[in-house]
């Protein structure tokens, strides 16, 4: 545990032992203070839009093939933010705050240079995952809605994370062609570096993007020493039926190329990203993430862990009481912004076009109420 503060080494050792007995849900486990993040998981969906211009430009594509390539470029350019931001900002991956039922996160990326405003709505819709999120840029003709949850297990050296859920992107082409749908499945990840107390994420296996236009993108991830000597590498192909139309490769944290590594640049992820704009805490409602966790986050940031712990217990006890009160009245909590579907026809239609090996077995759906 070289990266663990001396006074927390015993606690880290105990945490590693408890990982061995974990059954699927890491989020509720107690971890030593140095590894805690002041940010709740409800903020994470914002990573999907930190390159708002790339997102808005999807509908400018002139053909279904061109638009699939833009979707792939946009998807790959979100990965660096999703999976390395905590390392960049806080020195290592950290344990996010575990959202409460009904926790909300709202944000916008303003209209700059005519790209249109993108609005984000996030809600924790059940006690365990998932979190549901919706992004909408009406002017640019792009809408993204998805839900995500995780199952975790520990192998002795790494935490293996299987993401459940998916996203569906709706595109209204500027060319006037009919609206298109893209089903996006989520990659698996491995959290490495745990024994040293400096966790980081490596993506593994494969995810896919399936469009109703018949185009499919398949993305394969590898860590150090597979495709190249480099970490965070991927290879992707765009296919139509069983014909490969174009391939791409490179680093999802760096540069990638069309064709092989000598081809033209497909994407350079060093372009600056734009963080979501959020209303000041004083103006937020009681269930909005930064308001709800304000005191806990402050405690974590300033090293006042007793204060953070007390406030976290207060929130958790309040949650337990609310659930008891509902049960006593024979009621059950309902999401505020989304309606749950056991079966989502839109998902099923797109999933049926995708190879079984790349499709999650069963997926719920959510419909936006607004
Ligand atoms: C969706 C993302 C996800 C959420 C996080 C695994 C993780 C919770 C889920 C998958 C986002 O689009 C992308 C990024 C980071 C993922 C988190 C990283 C992480 O460590 C947590 C888990 C639950 C932990 O808190 C691990 C404990 C930590 C102490 C590492 C040892």
mmCIF file with all atom_site columns, N, CA, C and O and ligand atoms in Angstrom, residues 12 15-16 19 25-28 31-32 34-36 41 44-48 81-84 86 93-97 131 148-150 152 159 161 163 186-187 189 191-194 197 199-201, ligand 1:
data_model
loop_
_atom_site.group_PDB
_atom_site.id
_atom_site.type_symbol
_atom_site.label_atom_id
_atom_site.label_alt_id
_atom_site.label_comp_id
_atom_site.label_asym_id
_atom_site.label_entity_id
_atom_site.label_seq_id
_atom_site.pdbx_PDB_ins_code
_atom_site.Cartn_x
_atom_site.Cartn_y
_atom_site.Cartn_z
_atom_site.occupancy
_atom_site.B_iso_or_equiv
_atom_site.pdbx_formal_charge
_atom_site.auth_seq_id
_atom_site.auth_comp_id
_atom_site.auth_asym_id
_atom_site.auth_atom_id
_atom_site.pdbx_PDB_model_num
ATOM   1   N N   . UNK A 1 12  ? -6.775  0.251  5.222   1.00 0.00 ? 12  UNK A N   1
ATOM   2   C CA  . UNK A 1 12  ? -6.730  -0.194 3.821   1.00 0.00 ? 12  UNK A CA  1
ATOM   3   C C   . UNK A 1 12  ? -6.610  -1.718 3.762   1.00 0.00 ? 12  UNK A C   1
ATOM   4   O O   . UNK A 1 12  ? -7.283  -2.384 2.970   1.00 0.00 ? 12  UNK A O   1
ATOM   5   N N   . UNK A 1 15  ? -9.907  -3.162 4.477   1.00 0.00 ? 15  UNK A N   1
ATOM   6   C CA  . UNK A 1 15  ? -10.797 -2.952 3.330   1.00 0.00 ? 15  UNK A CA  1
ATOM   7   C C   . UNK A 1 15  ? -10.506 -3.991 2.240   1.00 0.00 ? 15  UNK A C   1
ATOM   8   O O   . UNK A 1 15  ? -11.429 -4.599 1.679   1.00 0.00 ? 15  UNK A O   1
ATOM   9   N N   . UNK A 1 16  ? -9.215  -4.240 1.969   1.00 0.00 ? 16  UNK A N   1
ATOM   10  C CA  . UNK A 1 16  ? -8.850  -5.237 0.948   1.00 0.00 ? 16  UNK A CA  1
ATOM   11  C C   . UNK A 1 16  ? -9.364  -6.621 1.340   1.00 0.00 ? 16  UNK A C   1
ATOM   12  O O   . UNK A 1 16  ? -9.865  -7.366 0.489   1.00 0.00 ? 16  UNK A O   1
ATOM   13  N N   . UNK A 1 19  ? -12.998 -6.863 0.666   1.00 0.00 ? 19  UNK A N   1
ATOM   14  C CA  . UNK A 1 19  ? -13.282 -6.975 -0.778  1.00 0.00 ? 19  UNK A CA  1
ATOM   15  C C   . UNK A 1 19  ? -13.422 -8.434 -1.202  1.00 0.00 ? 19  UNK A C   1
ATOM   16  O O   . UNK A 1 19  ? -14.235 -8.778 -2.063  1.00 0.00 ? 19  UNK A O   1
ATOM   17  N N   . UNK A 1 25  ? -21.931 -5.754 -4.730  1.00 0.00 ? 25  UNK A N   1
ATOM   18  C CA  . UNK A 1 25  ? -22.200 -4.326 -4.521  1.00 0.00 ? 25  UNK A CA  1
ATOM   19  C C   . UNK A 1 25  ? -21.108 -3.657 -3.698  1.00 0.00 ? 25  UNK A C   1
ATOM   20  O O   . UNK A 1 25  ? -21.102 -3.695 -2.476  1.00 0.00 ? 25  UNK A O   1
ATOM   21  N N   . UNK A 1 26  ? -20.191 -3.042 -4.425  1.00 0.00 ? 26  UNK A N   1
ATOM   22  C CA  . UNK A 1 26  ? -19.059 -2.402 -3.767  1.00 0.00 ? 26  UNK A CA  1
ATOM   23  C C   . UNK A 1 26  ? -19.428 -1.035 -3.207  1.00 0.00 ? 26  UNK A C   1
ATOM   24  O O   . UNK A 1 26  ? -18.833 -0.554 -2.251  1.00 0.00 ? 26  UNK A O   1
ATOM   25  N N   . UNK A 1 27  ? -20.450 -0.428 -3.817  1.00 0.00 ? 27  UNK A N   1
ATOM   26  C CA  . UNK A 1 27  ? -20.759 0.970  -3.511  1.00 0.00 ? 27  UNK A CA  1
ATOM   27  C C   . UNK A 1 27  ? -21.100 1.191  -2.044  1.00 0.00 ? 27  UNK A C   1
ATOM   28  O O   . UNK A 1 27  ? -20.822 2.240  -1.491  1.00 0.00 ? 27  UNK A O   1
ATOM   29  N N   . UNK A 1 28  ? -21.698 0.182  -1.387  1.00 0.00 ? 28  UNK A N   1
ATOM   30  C CA  . UNK A 1 28  ? -22.131 0.392  -0.003  1.00 0.00 ? 28  UNK A CA  1
ATOM   31  C C   . UNK A 1 28  ? -21.062 0.001  1.017   1.00 0.00 ? 28  UNK A C   1
ATOM   32  O O   . UNK A 1 28  ? -21.308 0.079  2.218   1.00 0.00 ? 28  UNK A O   1
ATOM   33  N N   . UNK A 1 31  ? -14.977 2.347  3.227   1.00 0.00 ? 31  UNK A N   1
ATOM   34  C CA  . UNK A 1 31  ? -13.568 2.398  2.812   1.00 0.00 ? 31  UNK A CA  1
ATOM   35  C C   . UNK A 1 31  ? -12.847 3.505  3.591   1.00 0.00 ? 31  UNK A C   1
ATOM   36  O O   . UNK A 1 31  ? -13.484 4.452  4.051   1.00 0.00 ? 31  UNK A O   1
ATOM   37  N N   . UNK A 1 32  ? -11.529 3.405  3.725   1.00 0.00 ? 32  UNK A N   1
ATOM   38  C CA  . UNK A 1 32  ? -10.777 4.446  4.442   1.00 0.00 ? 32  UNK A CA  1
ATOM   39  C C   . UNK A 1 32  ? -10.887 5.815  3.754   1.00 0.00 ? 32  UNK A C   1
ATOM   40  O O   . UNK A 1 32  ? -11.051 5.875  2.530   1.00 0.00 ? 32  UNK A O   1
ATOM   41  N N   . UNK A 1 34  ? -8.958  8.249  2.728   1.00 0.00 ? 34  UNK A N   1
ATOM   42  C CA  . UNK A 1 34  ? -8.112  8.787  1.651   1.00 0.00 ? 34  UNK A CA  1
ATOM   43  C C   . UNK A 1 34  ? -8.641  8.429  0.270   1.00 0.00 ? 34  UNK A C   1
ATOM   44  O O   . UNK A 1 34  ? -8.315  9.084  -0.717  1.00 0.00 ? 34  UNK A O   1
ATOM   45  N N   . UNK A 1 35  ? -9.474  7.362  0.207   1.00 0.00 ? 35  UNK A N   1
ATOM   46  C CA  . UNK A 1 35  ? -9.956  6.893  -1.095  1.00 0.00 ? 35  UNK A CA  1
ATOM   47  C C   . UNK A 1 35  ? -11.355 7.434  -1.427  1.00 0.00 ? 35  UNK A C   1
ATOM   48  O O   . UNK A 1 35  ? -11.903 7.150  -2.477  1.00 0.00 ? 35  UNK A O   1
ATOM   49  N N   . UNK A 1 36  ? -11.917 8.269  -0.540  1.00 0.00 ? 36  UNK A N   1
ATOM   50  C CA  . UNK A 1 36  ? -13.278 8.772  -0.772  1.00 0.00 ? 36  UNK A CA  1
ATOM   51  C C   . UNK A 1 36  ? -13.283 9.996  -1.680  1.00 0.00 ? 36  UNK A C   1
ATOM   52  O O   . UNK A 1 36  ? -12.459 10.893 -1.541  1.00 0.00 ? 36  UNK A O   1
ATOM   53  N N   . UNK A 1 41  ? -22.129 9.614  -7.797  1.00 0.00 ? 41  UNK A N   1
ATOM   54  C CA  . UNK A 1 41  ? -22.240 8.956  -9.114  1.00 0.00 ? 41  UNK A CA  1
ATOM   55  C C   . UNK A 1 41  ? -23.290 9.621  -10.018 1.00 0.00 ? 41  UNK A C   1
ATOM   56  O O   . UNK A 1 41  ? -23.215 9.476  -11.234 1.00 0.00 ? 41  UNK A O   1
ATOM   57  N N   . UNK A 1 44  ? -21.792 11.551 -12.848 1.00 0.00 ? 44  UNK A N   1
ATOM   58  C CA  . UNK A 1 44  ? -20.960 10.901 -13.863 1.00 0.00 ? 44  UNK A CA  1
ATOM   59  C C   . UNK A 1 44  ? -21.526 10.940 -15.281 1.00 0.00 ? 44  UNK A C   1
ATOM   60  O O   . UNK A 1 44  ? -20.759 11.027 -16.242 1.00 0.00 ? 44  UNK A O   1
ATOM   61  N N   . UNK A 1 45  ? -22.854 10.864 -15.451 1.00 0.00 ? 45  UNK A N   1
ATOM   62  C CA  . UNK A 1 45  ? -23.348 10.919 -16.838 1.00 0.00 ? 45  UNK A CA  1
ATOM   63  C C   . UNK A 1 45  ? -22.849 12.141 -17.605 1.00 0.00 ? 45  UNK A C   1
ATOM   64  O O   . UNK A 1 45  ? -22.718 12.093 -18.833 1.00 0.00 ? 45  UNK A O   1
ATOM   65  N N   . UNK A 1 46  ? -22.535 13.229 -16.915 1.00 0.00 ? 46  UNK A N   1
ATOM   66  C CA  . UNK A 1 46  ? -22.079 14.453 -17.597 1.00 0.00 ? 46  UNK A CA  1
ATOM   67  C C   . UNK A 1 46  ? -20.837 14.196 -18.466 1.00 0.00 ? 46  UNK A C   1
ATOM   68  O O   . UNK A 1 46  ? -20.610 14.914 -19.445 1.00 0.00 ? 46  UNK A O   1
ATOM   69  N N   . UNK A 1 47  ? -20.056 13.180 -18.144 1.00 0.00 ? 47  UNK A N   1
ATOM   70  C CA  . UNK A 1 47  ? -18.868 12.881 -18.966 1.00 0.00 ? 47  UNK A CA  1
ATOM   71  C C   . UNK A 1 47  ? -19.230 12.633 -20.428 1.00 0.00 ? 47  UNK A C   1
ATOM   72  O O   . UNK A 1 47  ? -18.409 12.823 -21.323 1.00 0.00 ? 47  UNK A O   1
ATOM   73  N N   . UNK A 1 48  ? -20.477 12.178 -20.664 1.00 0.00 ? 48  UNK A N   1
ATOM   74  C CA  . UNK A 1 48  ? -20.888 11.859 -22.037 1.00 0.00 ? 48  UNK A CA  1
ATOM   75  C C   . UNK A 1 48  ? -20.983 13.095 -22.938 1.00 0.00 ? 48  UNK A C   1
ATOM   76  O O   . UNK A 1 48  ? -21.117 12.970 -24.154 1.00 0.00 ? 48  UNK A O   1
ATOM   77  N N   . UNK A 1 81  ? -12.569 11.196 -20.327 1.00 0.00 ? 81  UNK A N   1
ATOM   78  C CA  . UNK A 1 81  ? -13.219 11.868 -19.206 1.00 0.00 ? 81  UNK A CA  1
ATOM   79  C C   . UNK A 1 81  ? -13.863 10.875 -18.252 1.00 0.00 ? 81  UNK A C   1
ATOM   80  O O   . UNK A 1 81  ? -13.655 10.924 -17.034 1.00 0.00 ? 81  UNK A O   1
ATOM   81  N N   . UNK A 1 82  ? -14.626 9.934  -18.808 1.00 0.00 ? 82  UNK A N   1
ATOM   82  C CA  . UNK A 1 82  ? -15.333 8.948  -17.973 1.00 0.00 ? 82  UNK A CA  1
ATOM   83  C C   . UNK A 1 82  ? -14.383 8.188  -17.059 1.00 0.00 ? 82  UNK A C   1
ATOM   84  O O   . UNK A 1 82  ? -14.688 7.950  -15.897 1.00 0.00 ? 82  UNK A O   1
ATOM   85  N N   . UNK A 1 83  ? -13.246 7.765  -17.615 1.00 0.00 ? 83  UNK A N   1
ATOM   86  C CA  . UNK A 1 83  ? -12.458 6.758  -16.901 1.00 0.00 ? 83  UNK A CA  1
ATOM   87  C C   . UNK A 1 83  ? -11.109 7.238  -16.366 1.00 0.00 ? 83  UNK A C   1
ATOM   88  O O   . UNK A 1 83  ? -10.429 6.466  -15.704 1.00 0.00 ? 83  UNK A O   1
ATOM   89  N N   . UNK A 1 84  ? -10.702 8.487  -16.661 1.00 0.00 ? 84  UNK A N   1
ATOM   90  C CA  . UNK A 1 84  ? -9.406  8.925  -16.098 1.00 0.00 ? 84  UNK A CA  1
ATOM   91  C C   . UNK A 1 84  ? -9.479  10.250 -15.330 1.00 0.00 ? 84  UNK A C   1
ATOM   92  O O   . UNK A 1 84  ? -8.475  10.680 -14.772 1.00 0.00 ? 84  UNK A O   1
ATOM   93  N N   . UNK A 1 86  ? -10.751 11.170 -12.434 1.00 0.00 ? 86  UNK A N   1
ATOM   94  C CA  . UNK A 1 86  ? -10.408 11.153 -10.992 1.00 0.00 ? 86  UNK A CA  1
ATOM   95  C C   . UNK A 1 86  ? -8.897  11.034 -10.810 1.00 0.00 ? 86  UNK A C   1
ATOM   96  O O   . UNK A 1 86  ? -8.322  11.660 -9.922  1.00 0.00 ? 86  UNK A O   1
ATOM   97  N N   . UNK A 1 93  ? -8.107  6.810  -8.878  1.00 0.00 ? 93  UNK A N   1
ATOM   98  C CA  . UNK A 1 93  ? -9.543  6.534  -8.864  1.00 0.00 ? 93  UNK A CA  1
ATOM   99  C C   . UNK A 1 93  ? -10.001 6.614  -7.415  1.00 0.00 ? 93  UNK A C   1
ATOM   100 O O   . UNK A 1 93  ? -9.226  6.288  -6.506  1.00 0.00 ? 93  UNK A O   1
ATOM   101 N N   . UNK A 1 94  ? -11.207 7.124  -7.166  1.00 0.00 ? 94  UNK A N   1
ATOM   102 C CA  . UNK A 1 94  ? -11.715 7.259  -5.799  1.00 0.00 ? 94  UNK A CA  1
ATOM   103 C C   . UNK A 1 94  ? -13.096 6.644  -5.719  1.00 0.00 ? 94  UNK A C   1
ATOM   104 O O   . UNK A 1 94  ? -13.761 6.447  -6.732  1.00 0.00 ? 94  UNK A O   1
ATOM   105 N N   . UNK A 1 95  ? -13.550 6.395  -4.500  1.00 0.00 ? 95  UNK A N   1
ATOM   106 C CA  . UNK A 1 95  ? -14.877 5.814  -4.314  1.00 0.00 ? 95  UNK A CA  1
ATOM   107 C C   . UNK A 1 95  ? -15.922 6.928  -4.332  1.00 0.00 ? 95  UNK A C   1
ATOM   108 O O   . UNK A 1 95  ? -15.944 7.772  -3.443  1.00 0.00 ? 95  UNK A O   1
ATOM   109 N N   . UNK A 1 96  ? -16.786 6.932  -5.350  1.00 0.00 ? 96  UNK A N   1
ATOM   110 C CA  . UNK A 1 96  ? -17.775 8.013  -5.432  1.00 0.00 ? 96  UNK A CA  1
ATOM   111 C C   . UNK A 1 96  ? -18.823 7.888  -4.332  1.00 0.00 ? 96  UNK A C   1
ATOM   112 O O   . UNK A 1 96  ? -19.027 6.809  -3.784  1.00 0.00 ? 96  UNK A O   1
ATOM   113 N N   . UNK A 1 97  ? -19.516 8.982  -4.019  1.00 0.00 ? 97  UNK A N   1
ATOM   114 C CA  . UNK A 1 97  ? -20.650 8.931  -3.097  1.00 0.00 ? 97  UNK A CA  1
ATOM   115 C C   . UNK A 1 97  ? -21.745 8.089  -3.731  1.00 0.00 ? 97  UNK A C   1
ATOM   116 O O   . UNK A 1 97  ? -21.995 8.183  -4.936  1.00 0.00 ? 97  UNK A O   1
ATOM   117 N N   . UNK A 1 131 ? -28.889 4.458  -12.522 1.00 0.00 ? 131 UNK A N   1
ATOM   118 C CA  . UNK A 1 131 ? -29.049 5.887  -12.669 1.00 0.00 ? 131 UNK A CA  1
ATOM   119 C C   . UNK A 1 131 ? -29.546 6.105  -14.090 1.00 0.00 ? 131 UNK A C   1
ATOM   120 O O   . UNK A 1 131 ? -29.027 5.485  -15.016 1.00 0.00 ? 131 UNK A O   1
ATOM   121 N N   . UNK A 1 148 ? -27.508 3.251  -16.254 1.00 0.00 ? 148 UNK A N   1
ATOM   122 C CA  . UNK A 1 148 ? -26.304 2.473  -16.004 1.00 0.00 ? 148 UNK A CA  1
ATOM   123 C C   . UNK A 1 148 ? -26.237 2.011  -14.562 1.00 0.00 ? 148 UNK A C   1
ATOM   124 O O   . UNK A 1 148 ? -26.671 2.682  -13.630 1.00 0.00 ? 148 UNK A O   1
ATOM   125 N N   . UNK A 1 149 ? -25.755 0.782  -14.409 1.00 0.00 ? 149 UNK A N   1
ATOM   126 C CA  . UNK A 1 149 ? -25.527 0.192  -13.093 1.00 0.00 ? 149 UNK A CA  1
ATOM   127 C C   . UNK A 1 149 ? -24.276 -0.649 -13.164 1.00 0.00 ? 149 UNK A C   1
ATOM   128 O O   . UNK A 1 149 ? -23.692 -0.795 -14.248 1.00 0.00 ? 149 UNK A O   1
ATOM   129 N N   . UNK A 1 150 ? -23.824 -1.177 -12.038 1.00 0.00 ? 150 UNK A N   1
ATOM   130 C CA  . UNK A 1 150 ? -22.595 -1.972 -12.052 1.00 0.00 ? 150 UNK A CA  1
ATOM   131 C C   . UNK A 1 150 ? -22.733 -3.201 -11.165 1.00 0.00 ? 150 UNK A C   1
ATOM   132 O O   . UNK A 1 150 ? -23.374 -3.153 -10.135 1.00 0.00 ? 150 UNK A O   1
ATOM   133 N N   . UNK A 1 152 ? -19.895 -5.785 -9.354  1.00 0.00 ? 152 UNK A N   1
ATOM   134 C CA  . UNK A 1 152 ? -18.452 -5.821 -9.138  1.00 0.00 ? 152 UNK A CA  1
ATOM   135 C C   . UNK A 1 152 ? -18.030 -7.119 -8.464  1.00 0.00 ? 152 UNK A C   1
ATOM   136 O O   . UNK A 1 152 ? -18.766 -7.676 -7.652  1.00 0.00 ? 152 UNK A O   1
ATOM   137 N N   . UNK A 1 159 ? -10.438 -5.229 -9.232  1.00 0.00 ? 159 UNK A N   1
ATOM   138 C CA  . UNK A 1 159 ? -11.903 -5.264 -9.153  1.00 0.00 ? 159 UNK A CA  1
ATOM   139 C C   . UNK A 1 159 ? -12.421 -5.322 -10.582 1.00 0.00 ? 159 UNK A C   1
ATOM   140 O O   . UNK A 1 159 ? -12.013 -4.517 -11.426 1.00 0.00 ? 159 UNK A O   1
ATOM   141 N N   . UNK A 1 161 ? -15.506 -4.909 -13.071 1.00 0.00 ? 161 UNK A N   1
ATOM   142 C CA  . UNK A 1 161 ? -16.788 -4.207 -13.069 1.00 0.00 ? 161 UNK A CA  1
ATOM   143 C C   . UNK A 1 161 ? -17.521 -4.516 -14.364 1.00 0.00 ? 161 UNK A C   1
ATOM   144 O O   . UNK A 1 161 ? -17.007 -4.258 -15.454 1.00 0.00 ? 161 UNK A O   1
ATOM   145 N N   . UNK A 1 163 ? -20.726 -3.477 -16.382 1.00 0.00 ? 163 UNK A N   1
ATOM   146 C CA  . UNK A 1 163 ? -21.765 -2.451 -16.414 1.00 0.00 ? 163 UNK A CA  1
ATOM   147 C C   . UNK A 1 163 ? -23.050 -3.038 -16.990 1.00 0.00 ? 163 UNK A C   1
ATOM   148 O O   . UNK A 1 163 ? -23.012 -3.734 -18.000 1.00 0.00 ? 163 UNK A O   1
ATOM   149 N N   . UNK A 1 186 ? -22.385 -0.875 -23.010 1.00 0.00 ? 186 UNK A N   1
ATOM   150 C CA  . UNK A 1 186 ? -21.341 -0.301 -22.156 1.00 0.00 ? 186 UNK A CA  1
ATOM   151 C C   . UNK A 1 186 ? -20.189 -1.280 -21.949 1.00 0.00 ? 186 UNK A C   1
ATOM   152 O O   . UNK A 1 186 ? -20.426 -2.482 -21.782 1.00 0.00 ? 186 UNK A O   1
ATOM   153 N N   . UNK A 1 187 ? -18.942 -0.804 -21.969 1.00 0.00 ? 187 UNK A N   1
ATOM   154 C CA  . UNK A 1 187 ? -17.796 -1.715 -21.836 1.00 0.00 ? 187 UNK A CA  1
ATOM   155 C C   . UNK A 1 187 ? -17.619 -2.234 -20.397 1.00 0.00 ? 187 UNK A C   1
ATOM   156 O O   . UNK A 1 187 ? -18.173 -1.673 -19.459 1.00 0.00 ? 187 UNK A O   1
ATOM   157 N N   . UNK A 1 189 ? -14.965 -2.978 -17.198 1.00 0.00 ? 189 UNK A N   1
ATOM   158 C CA  . UNK A 1 189 ? -13.724 -2.372 -16.752 1.00 0.00 ? 189 UNK A CA  1
ATOM   159 C C   . UNK A 1 189 ? -13.072 -3.140 -15.632 1.00 0.00 ? 189 UNK A C   1
ATOM   160 O O   . UNK A 1 189 ? -13.708 -3.958 -14.983 1.00 0.00 ? 189 UNK A O   1
ATOM   161 N N   . UNK A 1 191 ? -10.473 -2.431 -12.276 1.00 0.00 ? 191 UNK A N   1
ATOM   162 C CA  . UNK A 1 191 ? -9.793  -1.428 -11.467 1.00 0.00 ? 191 UNK A CA  1
ATOM   163 C C   . UNK A 1 191 ? -8.497  -2.063 -10.965 1.00 0.00 ? 191 UNK A C   1
ATOM   164 O O   . UNK A 1 191 ? -8.522  -3.047 -10.229 1.00 0.00 ? 191 UNK A O   1
ATOM   165 N N   . UNK A 1 192 ? -7.381  -1.524 -11.443 1.00 0.00 ? 192 UNK A N   1
ATOM   166 C CA  . UNK A 1 192 ? -6.056  -2.055 -11.099 1.00 0.00 ? 192 UNK A CA  1
ATOM   167 C C   . UNK A 1 192 ? -5.375  -1.143 -10.088 1.00 0.00 ? 192 UNK A C   1
ATOM   168 O O   . UNK A 1 192 ? -5.843  -0.049 -9.825  1.00 0.00 ? 192 UNK A O   1
ATOM   169 N N   . UNK A 1 193 ? -4.236  -1.587 -9.582  1.00 0.00 ? 193 UNK A N   1
ATOM   170 C CA  . UNK A 1 193 ? -3.431  -0.744 -8.689  1.00 0.00 ? 193 UNK A CA  1
ATOM   171 C C   . UNK A 1 193 ? -3.995  -0.656 -7.280  1.00 0.00 ? 193 UNK A C   1
ATOM   172 O O   . UNK A 1 193 ? -3.602  0.215  -6.500  1.00 0.00 ? 193 UNK A O   1
ATOM   173 N N   . UNK A 1 194 ? -4.920  -1.552 -6.943  1.00 0.00 ? 194 UNK A N   1
ATOM   174 C CA  . UNK A 1 194 ? -5.602  -1.469 -5.648  1.00 0.00 ? 194 UNK A CA  1
ATOM   175 C C   . UNK A 1 194 ? -4.672  -1.783 -4.479  1.00 0.00 ? 194 UNK A C   1
ATOM   176 O O   . UNK A 1 194 ? -4.681  -1.081 -3.465  1.00 0.00 ? 194 UNK A O   1
ATOM   177 N N   . UNK A 1 197 ? -2.897  1.019  -3.295  1.00 0.00 ? 197 UNK A N   1
ATOM   178 C CA  . UNK A 1 197 ? -3.715  2.153  -2.860  1.00 0.00 ? 197 UNK A CA  1
ATOM   179 C C   . UNK A 1 197 ? -3.772  3.254  -3.900  1.00 0.00 ? 197 UNK A C   1
ATOM   180 O O   . UNK A 1 197 ? -4.081  4.394  -3.583  1.00 0.00 ? 197 UNK A O   1
ATOM   181 N N   . UNK A 1 199 ? -5.657  3.142  -7.207  1.00 0.00 ? 199 UNK A N   1
ATOM   182 C CA  . UNK A 1 199 ? -6.469  2.519  -8.256  1.00 0.00 ? 199 UNK A CA  1
ATOM   183 C C   . UNK A 1 199 ? -6.613  3.360  -9.533  1.00 0.00 ? 199 UNK A C   1
ATOM   184 O O   . UNK A 1 199 ? -6.637  4.589  -9.460  1.00 0.00 ? 199 UNK A O   1
ATOM   185 N N   . UNK A 1 200 ? -6.658  2.660  -10.672 1.00 0.00 ? 200 UNK A N   1
ATOM   186 C CA  . UNK A 1 200 ? -6.969  3.294  -11.954 1.00 0.00 ? 200 UNK A CA  1
ATOM   187 C C   . UNK A 1 200 ? -7.736  2.290  -12.805 1.00 0.00 ? 200 UNK A C   1
ATOM   188 O O   . UNK A 1 200 ? -7.697  1.082  -12.531 1.00 0.00 ? 200 UNK A O   1
ATOM   189 N N   . UNK A 1 201 ? -8.430  2.812  -13.822 1.00 0.00 ? 201 UNK A N   1
ATOM   190 C CA  . UNK A 1 201 ? -9.309  1.967  -14.637 1.00 0.00 ? 201 UNK A CA  1
ATOM   191 C C   . UNK A 1 201 ? -8.649  1.567  -15.949 1.00 0.00 ? 201 UNK A C   1
ATOM   192 O O   . UNK A 1 201 ? -8.003  2.378  -16.604 1.00 0.00 ? 201 UNK A O   1
HETATM 193 C C1  . LIG B 2 .   ? -20.611 5.120  -15.103 1.00 0.00 ? 1   LIG B C1  1
HETATM 194 C C2  . LIG B 2 .   ? -17.775 5.121  -14.489 1.00 0.00 ? 1   LIG B C2  1
HETATM 195 C C3  . LIG B 2 .   ? -18.675 4.205  -13.698 1.00 0.00 ? 1   LIG B C3  1
HETATM 196 C C4  . LIG B 2 .   ? -20.109 4.772  -13.720 1.00 0.00 ? 1   LIG B C4  1
HETATM 197 C C5  . LIG B 2 .   ? -18.196 4.127  -12.224 1.00 0.00 ? 1   LIG B C5  1
HETATM 198 C C6  . LIG B 2 .   ? -16.740 1.226  -10.553 1.00 0.00 ? 1   LIG B C6  1
HETATM 199 C C7  . LIG B 2 .   ? -17.003 2.595  -9.932  1.00 0.00 ? 1   LIG B C7  1
HETATM 200 C C8  . LIG B 2 .   ? -18.491 2.900  -9.974  1.00 0.00 ? 1   LIG B C8  1
HETATM 201 C C9  . LIG B 2 .   ? -18.980 3.073  -11.414 1.00 0.00 ? 1   LIG B C9  1
HETATM 202 C C10 . LIG B 2 .   ? -18.676 2.831  -14.373 1.00 0.00 ? 1   LIG B C10 1
HETATM 203 C C11 . LIG B 2 .   ? -19.668 6.152  -15.743 1.00 0.00 ? 1   LIG B C11 1
HETATM 204 O O1  . LIG B 2 .   ? -20.149 6.458  -17.039 1.00 0.00 ? 1   LIG B O1  1
HETATM 205 C C12 . LIG B 2 .   ? -18.245 5.625  -15.796 1.00 0.00 ? 1   LIG B C12 1
HETATM 206 C C13 . LIG B 2 .   ? -16.552 5.462  -14.063 1.00 0.00 ? 1   LIG B C13 1
HETATM 207 C C14 . LIG B 2 .   ? -15.944 5.011  -12.817 1.00 0.00 ? 1   LIG B C14 1
HETATM 208 C C15 . LIG B 2 .   ? -16.672 3.843  -12.148 1.00 0.00 ? 1   LIG B C15 1
HETATM 209 C C16 . LIG B 2 .   ? -16.296 3.751  -10.682 1.00 0.00 ? 1   LIG B C16 1
HETATM 210 C C17 . LIG B 2 .   ? -14.832 3.555  -10.345 1.00 0.00 ? 1   LIG B C17 1
HETATM 211 C C18 . LIG B 2 .   ? -14.907 2.966  -8.962  1.00 0.00 ? 1   LIG B C18 1
HETATM 212 O O2  . LIG B 2 .   ? -13.960 2.710  -8.319  1.00 0.00 ? 1   LIG B O2  1
HETATM 213 C C19 . LIG B 2 .   ? -16.325 2.704  -8.547  1.00 0.00 ? 1   LIG B C19 1
HETATM 214 C C20 . LIG B 2 .   ? -16.440 1.523  -7.551  1.00 0.00 ? 1   LIG B C20 1
HETATM 215 C C21 . LIG B 2 .   ? -17.886 1.229  -7.140  1.00 0.00 ? 1   LIG B C21 1
HETATM 216 C C22 . LIG B 2 .   ? -15.660 1.880  -6.305  1.00 0.00 ? 1   LIG B C22 1
HETATM 217 O O3  . LIG B 2 .   ? -16.046 2.743  -5.585  1.00 0.00 ? 1   LIG B O3  1
HETATM 218 C C23 . LIG B 2 .   ? -14.368 1.160  -6.035  1.00 0.00 ? 1   LIG B C23 1
HETATM 219 C C24 . LIG B 2 .   ? -13.777 1.507  -4.704  1.00 0.00 ? 1   LIG B C24 1
HETATM 220 C C25 . LIG B 2 .   ? -12.431 2.198  -4.778  1.00 0.00 ? 1   LIG B C25 1
HETATM 221 C C26 . LIG B 2 .   ? -11.948 2.348  -3.397  1.00 0.00 ? 1   LIG B C26 1
HETATM 222 C C27 . LIG B 2 .   ? -11.395 1.444  -5.616  1.00 0.00 ? 1   LIG B C27 1
HETATM 223 C C28 . LIG B 2 .   ? -10.581 0.510  -4.825  1.00 0.00 ? 1   LIG B C28 1
#
